[in-house]
Amino acid sequence: QVQLVESGGGLVQAGGSLRLSCAASGTIFSIDTMGWYRQAPGKQRELVAVITSGGSTTYADSVKGRFTLSRDNAKNTVYLQMNILKPDDTAVYYCYAIIRTAVWASMLNYWGQGTQVTVSS
């Protein structure tokens, strides 16, 4: 079994910062892409930022220059540093990972339970 455990959400004023963490645990052979998606009320889930095992990152245009995604492969953990937060960043943030649980297994998508980020104006 694989678990993605998120932490770091909360309430912050516009212009402030938060740091999200997501640690993958369980039966893990390898992890390909890790990152974050978010879903605001009444909207579809959207990509925030992802990072490959080689360190290549992709960001949504709306967060470029404000958010930074990093990864610690030894700890199977990703970190999302969010600066200059805006009310439009308010959403539930979901950790995402593509994981292989054994050498013979397929790569599968896994999701965390979500953590609320609320930015007040």
Short mmCIF file of C-alpha atoms in Angstrom, two decimals:
data_model
loop_
_atom_site.label_atom_id
_atom_site.label_comp_id
_atom_site.label_asym_id
_atom_site.label_seq_id
_atom_site.Cartn_x
_atom_site.Cartn_y
_atom_site.Cartn_z
CA GLN A 1 0.00 0.00 0.00
CA VAL A 2 1.04 3.56 -0.70
CA GLN A 3 0.11 6.70 1.19
CA LEU A 4 0.67 10.34 0.38
CA VAL A 5 0.61 12.41 3.55
CA GLU A 6 0.24 16.17 3.15
CA SER A 7 0.90 18.94 5.62
CA GLY A 8 1.27 22.70 5.74
CA GLY A 9 -2.08 24.10 4.65
CA GLY A 10 -3.88 26.83 6.52
CA LEU A 11 -5.16 30.39 6.52
CA VAL A 12 -2.95 33.26 5.40
CA GLN A 13 -3.44 36.86 4.36
CA ALA A 14 -2.92 37.96 0.78
CA GLY A 15 0.75 38.51 0.11
CA GLY A 16 1.78 35.92 2.66
CA SER A 17 3.50 32.57 2.29
CA LEU A 18 2.85 28.92 3.04
CA ARG A 19 4.85 25.76 2.52
CA LEU A 20 3.18 22.47 1.70
CA SER A 21 4.86 19.11 2.16
CA CYS A 22 3.90 15.71 0.85
CA ALA A 23 5.62 12.48 1.86
CA ALA A 24 5.05 9.18 0.10
CA SER A 25 5.27 6.05 2.22
CA GLY A 26 4.53 2.34 1.97
CA THR A 27 5.62 -0.22 -0.56
CA ILE A 28 7.51 1.90 -3.08
CA PHE A 29 9.96 0.69 -5.71
CA SER A 30 10.27 3.97 -7.58
CA ILE A 31 8.55 7.32 -7.95
CA ASP A 32 8.33 9.13 -11.25
CA THR A 33 6.47 12.43 -11.19
CA MET A 34 5.33 14.11 -7.95
CA GLY A 35 3.55 17.36 -7.42
CA TRP A 36 0.41 19.26 -6.58
CA TYR A 37 -3.00 19.89 -8.02
CA ARG A 38 -5.71 22.11 -6.55
CA GLN A 39 -9.47 22.40 -6.67
CA ALA A 40 -11.41 25.51 -5.79
CA PRO A 41 -15.15 25.39 -4.99
CA GLY A 42 -17.18 24.95 -8.15
CA LYS A 43 -14.11 24.45 -10.31
CA GLN A 44 -12.28 21.51 -11.81
CA ARG A 45 -9.08 20.18 -10.32
CA GLU A 46 -6.10 21.84 -11.98
CA LEU A 47 -2.37 21.34 -12.09
CA VAL A 48 -0.31 23.59 -9.84
CA ALA A 49 3.20 22.19 -10.27
CA VAL A 50 4.86 18.83 -10.88
CA ILE A 51 8.44 17.61 -10.84
CA THR A 52 9.95 14.54 -12.47
CA SER A 53 12.43 12.17 -10.87
CA GLY A 54 15.12 13.97 -12.82
CA GLY A 55 14.14 17.34 -11.41
CA SER A 56 12.31 18.90 -14.35
CA THR A 57 9.44 21.09 -13.21
CA THR A 58 6.21 22.27 -14.80
CA TYR A 59 4.17 25.11 -13.32
CA ALA A 60 0.74 26.50 -14.04
CA ASP A 61 1.01 29.96 -15.60
CA SER A 62 -0.97 31.39 -12.69
CA VAL A 63 1.72 30.42 -10.13
CA LYS A 64 4.93 30.95 -12.10
CA GLY A 65 7.29 33.25 -10.27
CA ARG A 66 5.41 32.84 -6.98
CA PHE A 67 5.49 29.09 -6.25
CA THR A 68 8.54 26.84 -6.11
CA LEU A 69 8.38 23.06 -6.15
CA SER A 70 11.27 20.98 -4.88
CA ARG A 71 11.85 17.32 -4.19
CA ASP A 72 13.90 15.21 -1.81
CA ASN A 73 14.22 11.81 -3.46
CA ALA A 74 15.85 10.25 -0.41
CA LYS A 75 12.76 11.11 1.64
CA ASN A 76 10.17 10.56 -1.13
CA THR A 77 8.94 14.06 -0.34
CA VAL A 78 7.98 17.13 -2.32
CA TYR A 79 7.72 20.67 -1.04
CA LEU A 80 5.67 23.50 -2.49
CA GLN A 81 6.80 26.93 -1.35
CA MET A 82 3.99 29.38 -2.04
CA ASN A 83 4.80 33.10 -1.89
CA ILE A 84 2.83 36.24 -2.67
CA LEU A 85 -0.38 34.31 -2.15
CA LYS A 86 -3.57 35.67 -3.64
CA PRO A 87 -7.23 35.03 -2.77
CA ASP A 88 -7.50 33.17 -6.10
CA ASP A 89 -5.05 30.60 -4.70
CA THR A 90 -7.71 29.49 -2.21
CA ALA A 91 -8.41 25.81 -2.82
CA VAL A 92 -7.91 22.30 -1.58
CA TYR A 93 -4.43 21.25 -2.60
CA TYR A 94 -3.87 17.59 -3.48
CA CYS A 95 -0.54 15.84 -3.59
CA TYR A 96 -0.03 13.62 -6.64
CA ALA A 97 2.53 10.97 -7.46
CA ILE A 98 3.16 8.32 -10.09
CA ILE A 99 4.56 5.31 -8.27
CA ARG A 100 5.76 1.83 -9.06
CA THR A 101 5.41 -0.53 -6.11
CA ALA A 102 7.58 -3.32 -7.48
CA VAL A 103 9.96 -3.88 -10.36
CA TRP A 104 7.30 -5.91 -12.17
CA ALA A 105 4.42 -3.52 -11.39
CA SER A 106 2.90 -0.80 -13.53
CA MET A 107 3.23 2.87 -12.72
CA LEU A 108 0.04 4.03 -10.99
CA ASN A 109 -1.39 7.41 -10.00
CA TYR A 110 -1.80 8.17 -6.31
CA TRP A 111 -3.48 11.10 -4.58
CA GLY A 112 -3.29 12.56 -1.10
CA GLN A 113 -6.36 13.40 0.96
CA GLY A 114 -6.02 17.13 0.31
CA THR A 115 -5.11 20.11 2.46
CA GLN A 116 -7.03 23.38 2.58
CA VAL A 117 -5.29 26.63 1.68
CA THR A 118 -7.30 29.79 2.32
CA VAL A 119 -6.00 33.22 1.38
CA SER A 120 -7.90 36.16 2.82
CA SER A 121 -7.98 39.55 1.13
#
